[in-house]
Coordinates of C-alpha atoms in Angstrom, one line a residue:
Chain G
X1 CA 100.1 140.5 29.6
X2 CA 103.8 140.9 30.0
X3 CA 104.0 143.5 32.1
X4 CA 101.7 142.0 34.5
X5 CA 103.8 139.1 34.9
X6 CA 107.0 141.3 35.4
X7 CA 105.8 142.4 38.6
X8 CA 105.7 138.8 40.2
X9 CA 108.6 138.0 42.6
X10 CA 109.7 134.8 43.7
X11 CA 108.9 134.8 47.8
X12 CA 109.7 131.9 50.6
X13 CA 107.8 131.6 53.9
X14 CA 108.9 134.6 56.2
X15 CA 110.0 136.7 53.6
X16 CA 108.3 140.5 54.2
X17 CA 106.6 141.1 50.8
X18 CA 105.4 145.0 51.0
X19 CA 105.0 147.2 53.9
X20 CA 101.9 149.1 54.1
X21 CA 98.2 148.9 53.9
X22 CA 97.1 146.6 51.4
X23 CA 93.9 144.1 50.7
X24 CA 95.3 140.2 51.0
X25 CA 93.7 138.4 48.2
X26 CA 94.9 135.1 49.5
X27 CA 94.7 134.7 52.9
X28 CA 96.4 131.5 53.9
X29 CA 99.3 132.7 51.7
X30 CA 100.1 136.2 53.3
X31 CA 100.0 137.0 56.7
X32 CA 100.2 140.6 58.0
X33 CA 102.2 141.6 61.4
X34 CA 102.0 145.5 62.1
X35 CA 102.2 147.1 58.5
X36 CA 104.3 144.1 57.2
X37 CA 103.1 141.5 55.0
X38 CA 104.6 138.1 55.2
X39 CA 104.5 135.6 52.8
X40 CA 104.0 132.0 54.2
X41 CA 104.5 129.6 51.2
X42 CA 107.5 129.0 48.5
X43 CA 105.2 131.4 45.7
X44 CA 104.9 134.2 43.5
X45 CA 103.9 137.3 45.0
X46 CA 101.9 140.0 43.0
X47 CA 101.8 143.3 44.4
X48 CA 99.2 146.0 43.0
X49 CA 100.2 149.3 44.2
X50 CA 97.3 150.8 42.6
X51 CA 94.0 148.9 43.9
X52 CA 96.7 148.1 46.9
X53 CA 96.1 144.4 46.8
X54 CA 98.4 141.5 47.5
X55 CA 98.5 138.2 46.6
X56 CA 100.7 134.9 46.5
X57 CA 100.3 132.0 43.9
X58 CA 101.6 129.2 45.6
X59 CA 104.1 127.0 43.8
X60 CA 104.2 123.9 46.3
X61 CA 101.2 122.2 48.0
X62 CA 98.4 119.5 48.0
X63 CA 94.8 120.2 46.7
X64 CA 92.4 121.6 49.0
X65 CA 88.8 121.0 47.6
X66 CA 86.8 124.1 47.0
X67 CA 82.9 123.8 46.1
X68 CA 82.0 123.4 42.2
X69 CA 85.7 122.3 41.6
X70 CA 86.0 119.4 38.6
X71 CA 88.0 117.0 40.3
X72 CA 89.1 113.1 38.8
X73 CA 89.1 110.9 41.5
X74 CA 90.7 107.3 41.7
X75 CA 87.9 105.0 43.6
X76 CA 89.7 103.7 46.5
X77 CA 86.6 101.6 48.4
X78 CA 83.4 100.7 47.2
X79 CA 80.7 100.6 50.5
X80 CA 77.3 99.8 51.2
X81 CA 75.5 102.9 50.0
X82 CA 78.6 105.3 48.4
X83 CA 82.0 105.2 47.4
X84 CA 85.2 106.1 48.3
X85 CA 87.8 108.2 45.9
X86 CA 91.0 109.4 46.1
X87 CA 91.0 113.1 45.2
X88 CA 94.6 113.7 45.7
X89 CA 93.6 115.8 48.8
X90 CA 94.0 115.5 52.5
X91 CA 90.8 113.6 52.7
X92 CA 89.1 111.2 50.4
X93 CA 85.8 112.3 49.1
X94 CA 82.7 110.2 49.2
X95 CA 80.4 109.5 46.1
X96 CA 76.8 108.3 47.0
X97 CA 75.2 105.7 44.9
X98 CA 71.9 107.5 44.8
X99 CA 73.5 110.6 43.1
X100 CA 75.6 108.4 40.6
X101 CA 73.3 105.9 40.0
X102 CA 70.3 108.1 39.6
X103 CA 68.0 105.9 42.1
X104 CA 67.9 104.5 45.1
X105 CA 69.5 101.4 45.8
X106 CA 69.1 98.4 48.3
X107 CA 72.5 97.7 49.7
X108 CA 71.0 93.9 50.7
X109 CA 70.6 93.1 46.9
X110 CA 73.2 95.2 45.1
X111 CA 76.8 95.2 45.1
X112 CA 78.2 98.5 44.4
X113 CA 81.3 97.4 43.0
X114 CA 79.3 96.1 40.1
X115 CA 78.9 100.0 39.0
X116 CA 82.3 101.6 40.2
X117 CA 85.1 99.1 41.5
X118 CA 88.3 99.8 43.3
X119 CA 90.8 101.5 40.6
X120 CA 87.9 102.9 38.6
X121 CA 88.4 106.8 37.5
X122 CA 85.5 109.2 38.1
X123 CA 85.3 112.9 36.6
X124 CA 83.5 114.6 39.2
X125 CA 82.4 118.0 40.9
X126 CA 82.8 119.0 44.5
X127 CA 79.4 119.3 46.2
X128 CA 79.5 119.7 49.7
X129 CA 82.9 120.5 51.6
X130 CA 83.5 122.5 54.8
X131 CA 86.1 122.3 57.7
X132 CA 83.6 119.9 59.9
X133 CA 83.4 117.0 57.4
X134 CA 85.1 115.5 54.1
X135 CA 84.0 116.4 50.5
X136 CA 81.3 115.0 48.8
X137 CA 81.3 114.7 45.2
X138 CA 78.3 114.6 42.6
X139 CA 78.6 113.2 38.8
X140 CA 75.3 115.3 38.1
X141 CA 76.3 117.4 35.5
X142 CA 77.7 117.8 31.6
X143 CA 80.3 115.1 31.2
X144 CA 80.5 114.0 34.1
X145 CA 80.8 110.3 35.3
X146 CA 83.0 107.3 35.1
X147 CA 85.7 107.6 32.8
X148 CA 86.4 104.9 30.4
X149 CA 88.9 106.3 28.0
X150 CA 91.7 108.5 27.5
X151 CA 95.0 109.4 29.3
X152 CA 95.7 111.0 32.5
X153 CA 98.6 113.2 33.3
X154 CA 99.1 114.2 36.7
X155 CA 100.8 117.3 37.3
X156 CA 101.1 119.5 40.9
X157 CA 97.6 120.7 42.2
X158 CA 99.0 124.3 42.5
X159 CA 100.4 124.5 38.8
X160 CA 96.6 123.7 37.4
X161 CA 95.9 127.7 37.3
X162 CA 98.5 127.6 34.6
X163 CA 97.6 124.8 32.4
X164 CA 94.1 127.1 32.2
X165 CA 95.6 130.1 31.8
X166 CA 94.1 133.5 31.7
X167 CA 90.6 133.1 31.1
X168 CA 91.4 129.5 29.9
X169 CA 94.1 130.9 27.4
X170 CA 96.4 128.0 27.6
X171 CA 93.7 125.3 27.7
X172 CA 92.5 126.5 24.6
X173 CA 95.9 126.5 22.9
X174 CA 96.5 123.3 24.0
X175 CA 93.2 121.7 22.9
X176 CA 93.2 123.6 19.4
X177 CA 97.0 123.0 18.4
X178 CA 96.9 119.5 19.3
X179 CA 93.4 118.5 18.6
X180 CA 92.9 116.5 21.6
X181 CA 90.3 116.6 24.2
X182 CA 91.5 118.2 26.9
X183 CA 89.7 118.2 30.5
X184 CA 91.5 120.1 33.3
X185 CA 90.7 118.8 36.7
X186 CA 91.2 121.3 39.8
X187 CA 93.3 118.3 41.5
X188 CA 95.9 118.2 39.1
X189 CA 94.9 115.4 37.1
X190 CA 94.3 116.1 33.3
X191 CA 92.4 113.8 31.3
X192 CA 93.5 113.9 27.5
X193 CA 92.1 112.0 24.6
X194 CA 93.6 112.5 21.3
X195 CA 93.4 111.4 17.8
X196 CA 96.9 109.5 17.9
X197 CA 99.8 108.4 19.5
X198 CA 102.2 111.5 18.3
X199 CA 99.9 114.2 19.1
X200 CA 99.5 112.4 22.5
X201 CA 103.0 112.4 23.2
X202 CA 103.6 115.9 22.1
X203 CA 100.4 117.0 24.5
X204 CA 101.8 115.1 27.5
X205 CA 105.1 116.7 26.8
X206 CA 103.8 120.2 26.6
X207 CA 101.6 119.8 30.1
X208 CA 104.9 118.7 31.5
X209 CA 106.9 121.8 30.6
X210 CA 104.2 124.1 31.8
X211 CA 104.3 122.8 35.1
X212 CA 107.9 122.7 35.1
X213 CA 108.4 126.2 33.9
X214 CA 105.0 127.4 35.2
X215 CA 106.8 130.2 37.1
X216 CA 108.9 131.9 34.3
X217 CA 107.0 134.7 32.3
X218 CA 106.2 133.8 28.6
X219 CA 104.8 130.6 28.9
X220 CA 101.9 130.9 26.5
X221 CA 104.0 132.1 23.5
X222 CA 106.7 129.1 24.7
X223 CA 104.1 126.4 24.9
X224 CA 102.8 127.4 21.4
X225 CA 106.3 127.6 19.7
X226 CA 107.2 124.3 21.5
X227 CA 104.3 122.2 20.2
X228 CA 104.6 123.7 16.7
X229 CA 108.1 122.7 16.8
X230 CA 107.3 119.3 18.2
X231 CA 104.9 119.0 15.0
X232 CA 107.2 119.8 12.4
X233 CA 110.0 117.7 13.8
X234 CA 107.7 114.2 13.9
X235 CA 106.2 115.4 10.3
X236 CA 103.2 116.0 11.4
X237 CA 103.1 119.3 9.5
X238 CA 105.3 120.9 7.0
X239 CA 107.8 123.6 7.6
X240 CA 111.4 123.7 8.7
X241 CA 113.1 122.7 12.4
X242 CA 115.7 125.0 13.6
X243 CA 119.1 123.0 14.3
X244 CA 121.0 123.9 17.7
Chain C
X1 CA 139.7 109.2 73.7
X2 CA 142.0 111.7 75.5
X3 CA 140.3 115.4 76.0
X4 CA 141.8 117.2 72.9
X5 CA 142.9 121.0 73.0
X6 CA 139.7 122.8 71.9
X7 CA 141.2 126.2 71.9
X8 CA 144.5 126.4 70.6
X9 CA 147.3 129.1 71.2
X10 CA 146.7 131.3 68.5
X11 CA 142.6 131.5 69.9
X12 CA 141.4 129.2 67.0
X13 CA 139.4 126.2 67.6
X14 CA 140.5 122.5 67.3
X15 CA 139.3 122.5 63.6
X16 CA 140.4 125.6 63.1
X17 CA 137.7 127.7 63.1
X18 CA 136.9 131.2 64.6
X19 CA 135.3 131.2 68.0
X20 CA 132.2 132.8 65.7
X21 CA 132.4 130.7 62.6
X22 CA 129.8 128.3 61.3
X23 CA 130.9 125.0 60.1
X24 CA 130.4 124.9 56.2
X25 CA 126.5 124.5 55.7
X26 CA 125.0 122.7 52.7
X27 CA 121.5 122.8 52.1
X28 CA 119.8 120.7 49.2
X29 CA 115.7 120.8 48.9
X30 CA 113.4 118.3 47.5
X31 CA 115.8 115.6 47.2
X32 CA 113.2 112.7 47.6
X33 CA 110.0 112.4 45.3
X34 CA 107.7 110.1 47.6
X35 CA 107.5 112.8 50.4
X36 CA 105.2 115.9 49.8
X37 CA 108.3 117.7 50.8
X38 CA 112.1 116.9 51.9
X39 CA 115.5 118.8 52.6
X40 CA 118.7 117.4 53.5
X41 CA 121.0 120.0 55.4
X42 CA 124.4 119.4 56.3
X43 CA 126.4 121.3 59.4
X44 CA 130.0 120.3 58.6
X45 CA 130.0 116.6 59.3
X46 CA 126.5 116.3 60.9
X47 CA 124.2 115.3 58.1
X48 CA 120.5 115.0 58.5
X49 CA 118.1 114.7 55.7
X50 CA 113.8 115.3 56.7
X51 CA 110.7 114.3 54.7
X52 CA 107.6 115.8 55.1
X53 CA 104.1 113.9 54.5
X54 CA 100.9 115.5 54.3
X55 CA 98.6 116.9 55.4
X56 CA 96.8 113.5 55.4
X57 CA 94.0 112.3 56.7
X58 CA 94.5 110.9 60.4
X59 CA 93.7 106.9 60.9
X60 CA 93.4 107.0 64.6
X61 CA 90.1 109.4 65.1
X62 CA 90.8 110.2 68.9
X63 CA 94.2 112.3 68.2
X64 CA 92.6 114.5 65.5
X65 CA 92.0 118.1 66.8
X66 CA 88.7 119.4 65.3
X67 CA 90.1 123.1 64.5
X68 CA 93.4 122.4 63.1
X69 CA 96.5 119.9 62.0
X70 CA 98.5 117.9 64.5
X71 CA 102.1 117.8 63.7
X72 CA 103.7 114.6 64.1
X73 CA 107.7 114.6 64.6
X74 CA 110.0 111.5 64.4
X75 CA 113.8 111.8 65.0
X76 CA 115.8 108.7 64.4
X77 CA 119.7 108.3 63.8
X78 CA 120.5 105.8 61.7
X79 CA 122.5 102.7 62.8
X80 CA 125.9 104.1 61.2
X81 CA 125.4 107.6 61.9
X82 CA 127.7 107.4 65.2
X83 CA 131.1 105.9 66.1
X84 CA 129.4 102.7 67.4
X85 CA 126.5 101.2 66.0
X86 CA 123.4 102.8 67.5
X87 CA 120.5 100.5 67.9
X88 CA 118.2 101.7 65.7
X89 CA 114.9 101.3 68.4
X90 CA 113.8 105.0 69.5
X91 CA 116.1 105.8 72.6
X92 CA 115.1 108.0 75.5
X93 CA 117.0 110.5 73.8
X94 CA 115.4 110.3 70.3
X95 CA 111.6 110.4 71.6
X96 CA 112.8 113.6 73.8
X97 CA 114.1 114.8 70.6
X98 CA 111.2 114.5 68.5
X99 CA 109.2 116.6 71.0
X100 CA 111.9 119.0 70.9
X101 CA 112.1 119.5 67.1
X102 CA 108.0 119.3 67.0
X103 CA 107.2 121.8 69.7
X104 CA 110.3 124.4 67.7
X105 CA 107.9 124.0 64.4
X106 CA 104.7 124.2 66.2
X107 CA 104.8 128.1 66.6
X108 CA 105.2 128.7 62.9
X109 CA 103.2 126.0 61.0
X110 CA 100.0 127.9 60.3
X111 CA 97.8 124.3 61.0
X112 CA 94.5 126.1 61.3
X113 CA 94.3 125.8 57.4
X114 CA 94.0 121.7 57.4
X115 CA 91.7 120.6 60.1
X116 CA 91.7 117.1 61.1
X117 CA 94.6 116.3 59.4
X118 CA 97.9 115.3 60.3
X119 CA 101.5 116.4 59.3
X120 CA 104.2 113.9 59.5
X121 CA 107.5 115.2 60.0
X122 CA 110.3 112.5 60.0
X123 CA 113.8 113.4 60.1
X124 CA 117.0 110.9 60.0
X125 CA 120.4 111.7 60.8
X126 CA 122.9 110.3 58.6
X127 CA 125.8 111.2 60.2
X128 CA 126.3 112.7 63.6
X129 CA 128.9 115.1 64.5
X130 CA 127.1 117.4 67.0
X131 CA 124.5 119.7 66.8
X132 CA 122.0 117.2 65.2
X133 CA 119.1 118.7 66.8
X134 CA 119.9 122.0 65.5
X135 CA 120.3 120.6 62.0
X136 CA 117.1 118.6 62.5
X137 CA 115.2 121.6 62.9
X138 CA 116.3 123.4 60.3
X139 CA 116.2 120.7 57.8
X140 CA 112.2 119.8 59.2
X141 CA 111.1 123.5 58.3
X142 CA 112.7 123.4 55.0
X143 CA 111.0 120.1 54.2
X144 CA 107.6 121.6 55.5
X145 CA 108.4 124.7 53.1
X146 CA 109.2 122.5 50.3
X147 CA 105.8 120.6 51.2
X148 CA 104.1 124.0 50.4
X149 CA 102.6 123.8 54.2
X150 CA 102.0 127.4 54.9
X151 CA 104.3 128.6 57.6
X152 CA 104.8 132.2 59.7
X153 CA 108.5 131.8 58.9
X154 CA 111.1 129.8 58.7
X155 CA 113.1 127.9 61.5
X156 CA 116.8 127.6 61.6
X157 CA 118.4 126.5 64.8
X158 CA 122.2 126.6 65.8
X159 CA 124.1 125.4 69.0
X160 CA 126.4 127.9 71.1
X161 CA 128.4 126.5 73.2
X162 CA 131.5 127.0 76.0
X163 CA 134.9 125.4 75.6
X164 CA 137.6 125.8 77.3
X165 CA 136.2 129.1 78.9
X166 CA 135.3 130.5 75.3
X167 CA 131.8 131.2 74.2
X168 CA 131.8 129.3 70.4
X169 CA 129.5 128.9 67.7
X170 CA 127.9 125.7 66.4
X171 CA 129.8 122.9 68.4
X172 CA 130.9 120.1 66.7
X173 CA 131.1 116.7 68.4
X174 CA 134.6 116.7 70.2
X175 CA 133.4 120.6 71.6
X176 CA 130.3 119.0 73.1
X177 CA 131.9 116.5 74.9
X178 CA 134.5 118.0 76.4
X179 CA 132.8 121.5 76.4
X180 CA 131.2 123.3 79.2
X181 CA 127.9 124.2 78.5
X182 CA 126.0 123.7 75.0
X183 CA 122.8 125.6 74.3
X184 CA 120.8 125.0 71.3
X185 CA 118.7 127.7 70.0
X186 CA 116.1 127.5 66.9
X187 CA 114.8 131.0 65.9
X188 CA 112.4 132.4 63.6
X189 CA 114.2 135.3 62.5
X190 CA 111.6 137.5 60.4
X191 CA 108.9 137.3 63.1
X192 CA 111.6 137.8 65.8
X193 CA 110.6 134.3 67.7
X194 CA 112.8 132.0 69.6
X195 CA 110.9 128.7 69.3
X196 CA 113.6 126.3 70.8
X197 CA 116.3 127.4 73.8
X198 CA 118.0 124.5 75.9
X199 CA 120.8 125.0 78.1
X200 CA 123.3 122.1 79.0
X201 CA 125.7 122.9 81.5
X202 CA 126.4 126.6 83.3
X203 CA 126.7 129.8 81.7
X204 CA 126.4 133.1 83.9
X205 CA 124.3 135.8 83.2
X206 CA 126.5 137.5 80.9
X207 CA 127.4 134.7 79.1
X208 CA 124.0 133.8 78.4
X209 CA 123.4 137.1 76.7
X210 CA 126.5 136.9 74.6
X211 CA 125.8 133.4 73.4
X212 CA 122.0 134.2 72.8
X213 CA 123.5 137.1 70.6
X214 CA 126.0 134.8 68.9
X215 CA 123.2 132.5 68.2
X216 CA 121.0 134.6 66.4
X217 CA 124.1 135.9 64.6
X218 CA 124.9 132.4 63.6
X219 CA 120.9 132.0 62.6
X220 CA 120.8 134.7 60.5
X221 CA 123.5 133.4 58.0
X222 CA 122.0 129.7 57.9
X223 CA 118.6 131.8 57.3
X224 CA 119.8 133.3 54.5
X225 CA 121.2 130.1 53.2
X226 CA 118.1 128.4 53.6
X227 CA 116.2 131.3 51.5
X228 CA 118.4 131.0 48.7
X229 CA 118.0 127.3 48.9
X230 CA 114.3 127.7 48.6
X231 CA 115.0 130.1 45.8
X232 CA 117.1 128.3 43.6
X233 CA 115.1 125.4 42.8
X234 CA 112.9 128.1 41.0
X235 CA 115.3 130.2 39.5
X236 CA 117.8 127.1 38.6
X237 CA 115.1 126.2 36.1
X238 CA 116.5 126.7 32.4
X239 CA 113.5 127.8 29.8
X240 CA 114.1 125.2 27.1
X241 CA 114.6 126.6 23.9

């Protein structure tokens, strides 16, 4: 894992990442001009010389919805038959009342803000999204629906992959070390609910640390160490704290 | 104001620069936190702040494009940026420069990634000392990069002028006012694209090619500084131990 991370290089738009014949894994972030591969964004380039693949992981950017993404949205408007949700994308998402309530509704008799009012928080999944219409989300699925408790931490959407980690390793680490329930939504909102305030504080600090240091190798180990150190410092577990 | 001596007897310019020397360039990235991306660029006494919002939904449906994002740009000079108070209302010159800055960015922004949206670029001139449009282009392209909008290359701009018969790089206000020609150039160096070329005044063919060479040389210096500034934001993050 370490050796793979060491091959990442920081690139900026216009930078020639590599020359030759490669397969582009991240089409909008790398373009090819003649035999040159040029990065289009500030990010970390990964070059695999064996399989001849090249990709750039962005370090800046907004959230672009993709099908099946789990997102956390804030209700901005209740319409006649649907709600509008802010999911931090360039477009607001639509949540149909039929989908959320599981039954048809009569707009003449029912007011949708009775169920979800402006400002409410919803955990949902992107059901439809293409270049021609805005995203439509659904709350059909395990654990999806209105969020009634917990805390939301917002981070940059491009750093979400690091909070999840390889095969969910970072996500598991955060949950097991702090004993909190952690739901990472793809649009950079993370829902946490913790047994107590101190563990919540530690978890929030750990998440923000991941966001800040996302591009520096050895992140998982650093975060694990950080959580343990904070727990010791607050007397939650025994052990000795190192003094600087 | 009387015309100052623009080229001194020792061949240097009125502020002591060599003809092919830039003013000190300072660049800071990510200086604002409400905008998606921002940059503060200084070419000597010229100081320009750029902020990018978006890509975001367009409320005026009739201006959206179904296949790509539109770029909207506002170039504006603050009231206190000049010697005499500048009226804050957009002048003819500012409206034109808004278009010029936008058109010098459009060829590099990969706007097809965000159909039906708008990318808003705001440029405020905080202090004007010649070359505000070039500093504006550089700042705007860096703010776009900071916002994470895919671009084929960064655009950097620089002006070349002719004062007292000599071609000089990066002209300031005095040289602009009393010089014979002013030629701002915006370049995307990696992909070899000139996205802006204006010429105010008269240059001979030979002078023009010489001036363009000088501009490309200056642009490559600013380009390096820009890339360094973008990288520094990440290189300077310290691991907390």
